[in-house]
Amino acid sequence: MPTDDTTVGETCFCRKLVMKGYLKNPRATPWCFAGRRFLPGGLAVRHENGPVEILERSQDTVISGGENVSGIEDEDVRYPHPAGCEAALVALPRVKWGTSRCSFIAPKDGTIGTKHEKVKFCHANMARFKAPGSAVFVPVPRSSTREIHQFILREQAKAS
């Protein structure tokens, strides 16, 4: 992977003591250990001065109509909104486009904003094809380390 701060690649680990496989999940083990390397599914960029910045998991990137849309990009567009909000993006299977985007939005610090104004703000600040097709206004579930529970959001999106 080039060290140019922009080229996105997949992370992999090549050490003896990474792990032997997934506990109680033998079907996931062969997928993650292709070619004796551990592929955790992370997308990252390598910076010129050496460090690697992990962006997000590859399964959280939405591919719709041949275009890649990053959940991080969706969140970065929504955070500067004057009403402020937490956001997360998940993929929903669709026949025509492969997947579509469903954005989960929660007001941040008790601020209020309408669904229409937040969607309009999103359309004004990102490419139209990257804007989510639907939005659900609920609290964004997080782990104890503040990581977004994408698996819960995927189930909620399928149910709605």
Short mmCIF file of the C-alpha atoms (twelve columns), coordinates in Angstrom:
data_MODEL
# 
_entry.id   MODEL 
# 
loop_
_atom_site.group_PDB 
_atom_site.id 
_atom_site.type_symbol 
_atom_site.label_atom_id 
_atom_site.label_alt_id 
_atom_site.label_comp_id 
_atom_site.label_asym_id 
_atom_site.label_seq_id 
_atom_site.Cartn_x 
_atom_site.Cartn_y 
_atom_site.Cartn_z 
_atom_site.pdbx_PDB_model_num 
ATOM 1   C CA . MET A 1   0.000   0.000   0.000  1 
ATOM 2   C CA . PRO A 2   1.496   3.380   -0.959 1 
ATOM 3   C CA . THR A 3   2.289   5.883   1.803  1 
ATOM 4   C CA . ASP A 4   0.342   8.771   0.298  1 
ATOM 5   C CA . ASP A 5   -2.270  9.528   3.025  1 
ATOM 6   C CA . THR A 6   -5.152  8.789   0.610  1 
ATOM 7   C CA . THR A 7   -4.960  5.277   -0.915 1 
ATOM 8   C CA . VAL A 8   -7.246  2.978   1.066  1 
ATOM 9   C CA . GLY A 9   -6.228  -0.633  1.553  1 
ATOM 10  C CA . GLU A 10  -7.204  -3.602  3.692  1 
ATOM 11  C CA . THR A 11  -5.365  -4.270  6.935  1 
ATOM 12  C CA . CYS A 12  -3.621  -7.599  7.474  1 
ATOM 13  C CA . PHE A 13  -1.393  -9.046  10.175 1 
ATOM 14  C CA . CYS A 14  1.462   -11.495 9.598  1 
ATOM 15  C CA . ARG A 15  2.717   -12.741 12.955 1 
ATOM 16  C CA . LYS A 16  2.894   -16.158 14.581 1 
ATOM 17  C CA . LEU A 17  0.961   -15.163 17.685 1 
ATOM 18  C CA . VAL A 18  -2.043  -13.294 16.235 1 
ATOM 19  C CA . MET A 19  -4.579  -16.063 16.906 1 
ATOM 20  C CA . LYS A 20  -5.422  -19.552 15.687 1 
ATOM 21  C CA . GLY A 21  -8.994  -18.807 14.638 1 
ATOM 22  C CA . TYR A 22  -12.347 -17.496 15.763 1 
ATOM 23  C CA . LEU A 23  -13.659 -19.023 18.963 1 
ATOM 24  C CA . LYS A 24  -16.768 -21.144 18.323 1 
ATOM 25  C CA . ASN A 25  -17.041 -19.837 14.746 1 
ATOM 26  C CA . PRO A 26  -15.210 -22.254 12.428 1 
ATOM 27  C CA . ARG A 27  -16.928 -20.865 9.295  1 
ATOM 28  C CA . ALA A 28  -15.371 -17.394 9.772  1 
ATOM 29  C CA . THR A 29  -11.832 -18.686 10.329 1 
ATOM 30  C CA . PRO A 30  -10.947 -19.673 6.700  1 
ATOM 31  C CA . TRP A 31  -12.228 -16.318 5.390  1 
ATOM 32  C CA . CYS A 32  -10.014 -14.313 7.771  1 
ATOM 33  C CA . PHE A 33  -6.875  -16.402 7.332  1 
ATOM 34  C CA . ALA A 34  -6.329  -16.265 3.568  1 
ATOM 35  C CA . GLY A 35  -2.707  -16.954 2.622  1 
ATOM 36  C CA . ARG A 36  -1.482  -17.347 6.254  1 
ATOM 37  C CA . ARG A 37  -2.343  -13.719 6.986  1 
ATOM 38  C CA . PHE A 38  -5.013  -12.530 9.399  1 
ATOM 39  C CA . LEU A 39  -7.468  -10.255 7.551  1 
ATOM 40  C CA . PRO A 40  -9.661  -8.559  10.188 1 
ATOM 41  C CA . GLY A 41  -11.652 -6.607  7.573  1 
ATOM 42  C CA . GLY A 42  -10.359 -3.132  8.411  1 
ATOM 43  C CA . LEU A 43  -9.818  -0.399  5.829  1 
ATOM 44  C CA . ALA A 44  -6.861  1.905   6.399  1 
ATOM 45  C CA . VAL A 45  -4.499  4.481   4.872  1 
ATOM 46  C CA . ARG A 46  -0.754  4.657   5.417  1 
ATOM 47  C CA . HIS A 47  0.658   8.104   6.164  1 
ATOM 48  C CA . GLU A 48  3.956   9.362   4.764  1 
ATOM 49  C CA . ASN A 49  5.476   9.726   8.226  1 
ATOM 50  C CA . GLY A 50  4.819   6.051   9.043  1 
ATOM 51  C CA . PRO A 51  1.585   5.460   10.989 1 
ATOM 52  C CA . VAL A 52  -1.395  3.553   9.647  1 
ATOM 53  C CA . GLU A 53  -4.838  5.089   10.241 1 
ATOM 54  C CA . ILE A 54  -7.670  2.566   10.457 1 
ATOM 55  C CA . LEU A 55  -10.805 4.084   8.937  1 
ATOM 56  C CA . GLU A 56  -13.564 1.505   9.327  1 
ATOM 57  C CA . ARG A 57  -14.467 -2.126  8.748  1 
ATOM 58  C CA . SER A 58  -14.909 -3.139  5.121  1 
ATOM 59  C CA . GLN A 59  -18.332 -4.642  5.904  1 
ATOM 60  C CA . ASP A 60  -19.523 -1.168  6.993  1 
ATOM 61  C CA . THR A 61  -18.769 0.342   3.574  1 
ATOM 62  C CA . VAL A 62  -21.916 0.505   1.450  1 
ATOM 63  C CA . ILE A 63  -21.608 -0.377  -2.246 1 
ATOM 64  C CA . SER A 64  -24.600 0.925   -4.162 1 
ATOM 65  C CA . GLY A 65  -24.796 0.993   -7.940 1 
ATOM 66  C CA . GLY A 66  -21.038 0.428   -8.156 1 
ATOM 67  C CA . GLU A 67  -20.181 3.390   -5.892 1 
ATOM 68  C CA . ASN A 68  -18.550 2.994   -2.467 1 
ATOM 69  C CA . VAL A 69  -19.946 5.057   0.387  1 
ATOM 70  C CA . SER A 70  -18.147 5.191   3.708  1 
ATOM 71  C CA . GLY A 71  -20.136 5.291   6.943  1 
ATOM 72  C CA . ILE A 72  -17.389 7.533   8.361  1 
ATOM 73  C CA . GLU A 73  -17.979 10.044  5.562  1 
ATOM 74  C CA . ASP A 74  -21.705 10.118  6.340  1 
ATOM 75  C CA . GLU A 75  -20.970 10.723  10.026 1 
ATOM 76  C CA . ASP A 76  -18.408 13.450  9.239  1 
ATOM 77  C CA . VAL A 77  -20.984 15.331  7.148  1 
ATOM 78  C CA . ARG A 78  -23.667 15.185  9.842  1 
ATOM 79  C CA . TYR A 79  -21.631 16.199  12.902 1 
ATOM 80  C CA . PRO A 80  -21.162 19.884  11.862 1 
ATOM 81  C CA . HIS A 81  -24.934 20.352  11.499 1 
ATOM 82  C CA . PRO A 82  -26.051 23.298  13.675 1 
ATOM 83  C CA . ALA A 83  -28.476 21.080  15.601 1 
ATOM 84  C CA . GLY A 84  -25.724 18.497  16.079 1 
ATOM 85  C CA . CYS A 85  -26.354 14.783  15.886 1 
ATOM 86  C CA . GLU A 86  -24.807 11.356  16.161 1 
ATOM 87  C CA . ALA A 87  -25.088 9.297   13.008 1 
ATOM 88  C CA . ALA A 88  -24.325 5.812   11.734 1 
ATOM 89  C CA . LEU A 89  -24.775 4.326   8.271  1 
ATOM 90  C CA . VAL A 90  -25.655 0.714   7.413  1 
ATOM 91  C CA . ALA A 91  -26.291 -1.123  4.160  1 
ATOM 92  C CA . LEU A 92  -29.646 -2.598  3.226  1 
ATOM 93  C CA . PRO A 93  -29.868 -5.221  0.464  1 
ATOM 94  C CA . ARG A 94  -31.716 -3.970  -2.621 1 
ATOM 95  C CA . VAL A 95  -32.454 -5.739  -5.912 1 
ATOM 96  C CA . LYS A 96  -31.758 -2.796  -8.259 1 
ATOM 97  C CA . TRP A 97  -28.628 -1.217  -6.705 1 
ATOM 98  C CA . GLY A 98  -27.158 -4.074  -4.670 1 
ATOM 99  C CA . THR A 99  -27.456 -2.105  -1.445 1 
ATOM 100 C CA . SER A 100 -28.936 1.177   -0.312 1 
ATOM 101 C CA . ARG A 101 -27.975 3.347   2.619  1 
ATOM 102 C CA . CYS A 102 -29.959 3.730   5.814  1 
ATOM 103 C CA . SER A 103 -28.768 6.395   8.213  1 
ATOM 104 C CA . PHE A 104 -29.478 6.254   11.932 1 
ATOM 105 C CA . ILE A 105 -29.545 9.689   13.516 1 
ATOM 106 C CA . ALA A 106 -29.796 10.716  17.158 1 
ATOM 107 C CA . PRO A 107 -29.874 14.271  18.538 1 
ATOM 108 C CA . LYS A 108 -26.681 15.104  20.374 1 
ATOM 109 C CA . ASP A 109 -26.613 16.888  23.742 1 
ATOM 110 C CA . GLY A 110 -30.379 17.473  23.773 1 
ATOM 111 C CA . THR A 111 -30.442 19.522  20.544 1 
ATOM 112 C CA . ILE A 112 -33.426 19.313  18.235 1 
ATOM 113 C CA . GLY A 113 -33.680 19.284  14.464 1 
ATOM 114 C CA . THR A 114 -36.230 18.025  11.982 1 
ATOM 115 C CA . LYS A 115 -35.718 15.021  9.735  1 
ATOM 116 C CA . HIS A 116 -36.221 17.198  6.649  1 
ATOM 117 C CA . GLU A 117 -33.575 19.754  7.596  1 
ATOM 118 C CA . LYS A 118 -30.985 17.067  8.413  1 
ATOM 119 C CA . VAL A 119 -31.558 15.235  5.119  1 
ATOM 120 C CA . LYS A 120 -31.418 18.578  3.255  1 
ATOM 121 C CA . PHE A 121 -28.154 19.429  5.046  1 
ATOM 122 C CA . CYS A 122 -26.741 16.055  4.013  1 
ATOM 123 C CA . HIS A 123 -27.695 16.611  0.350  1 
ATOM 124 C CA . ALA A 124 -26.063 20.047  0.397  1 
ATOM 125 C CA . ASN A 125 -22.772 18.763  1.857  1 
ATOM 126 C CA . MET A 126 -22.129 15.462  0.065  1 
ATOM 127 C CA . ALA A 127 -22.577 13.995  -3.392 1 
ATOM 128 C CA . ARG A 128 -26.216 13.179  -4.117 1 
ATOM 129 C CA . PHE A 129 -25.511 9.466   -4.749 1 
ATOM 130 C CA . LYS A 130 -23.832 9.234   -1.316 1 
ATOM 131 C CA . ALA A 131 -26.775 10.687  0.585  1 
ATOM 132 C CA . PRO A 132 -28.753 8.017   2.454  1 
ATOM 133 C CA . GLY A 133 -32.003 6.806   0.957  1 
ATOM 134 C CA . SER A 134 -33.700 6.593   4.332  1 
ATOM 135 C CA . ALA A 135 -33.169 7.864   7.846  1 
ATOM 136 C CA . VAL A 136 -34.266 6.483   11.196 1 
ATOM 137 C CA . PHE A 137 -34.291 8.753   14.241 1 
ATOM 138 C CA . VAL A 138 -33.350 6.655   17.265 1 
ATOM 139 C CA . PRO A 139 -30.499 6.627   19.778 1 
ATOM 140 C CA . VAL A 140 -27.370 5.123   18.226 1 
ATOM 141 C CA . PRO A 141 -26.437 1.985   20.242 1 
ATOM 142 C CA . ARG A 142 -22.846 1.971   21.498 1 
ATOM 143 C CA . SER A 143 -20.603 -0.406  23.397 1 
ATOM 144 C CA . SER A 144 -18.859 0.429   26.667 1 
ATOM 145 C CA . THR A 145 -15.909 1.683   24.586 1 
ATOM 146 C CA . ARG A 146 -18.224 4.012   22.595 1 
ATOM 147 C CA . GLU A 147 -18.038 1.879   19.446 1 
ATOM 148 C CA . ILE A 148 -21.260 1.851   17.385 1 
ATOM 149 C CA . HIS A 149 -23.066 -1.517  17.393 1 
ATOM 150 C CA . GLN A 150 -23.490 -1.905  13.619 1 
ATOM 151 C CA . PHE A 151 -25.027 -5.386  13.954 1 
ATOM 152 C CA . ILE A 152 -27.932 -3.972  16.014 1 
ATOM 153 C CA . LEU A 153 -28.485 -1.196  13.468 1 
ATOM 154 C CA . ARG A 154 -28.519 -3.694  10.586 1 
ATOM 155 C CA . GLU A 155 -31.272 -5.683  12.320 1 
ATOM 156 C CA . GLN A 156 -33.284 -2.503  13.026 1 
ATOM 157 C CA . ALA A 157 -32.889 -1.378  9.401  1 
ATOM 158 C CA . LYS A 158 -34.118 -4.729  8.070  1 
ATOM 159 C CA . ALA A 159 -37.127 -4.583  10.403 1 
ATOM 160 C CA . SER A 160 -38.131 -1.013  9.438  1 
# 
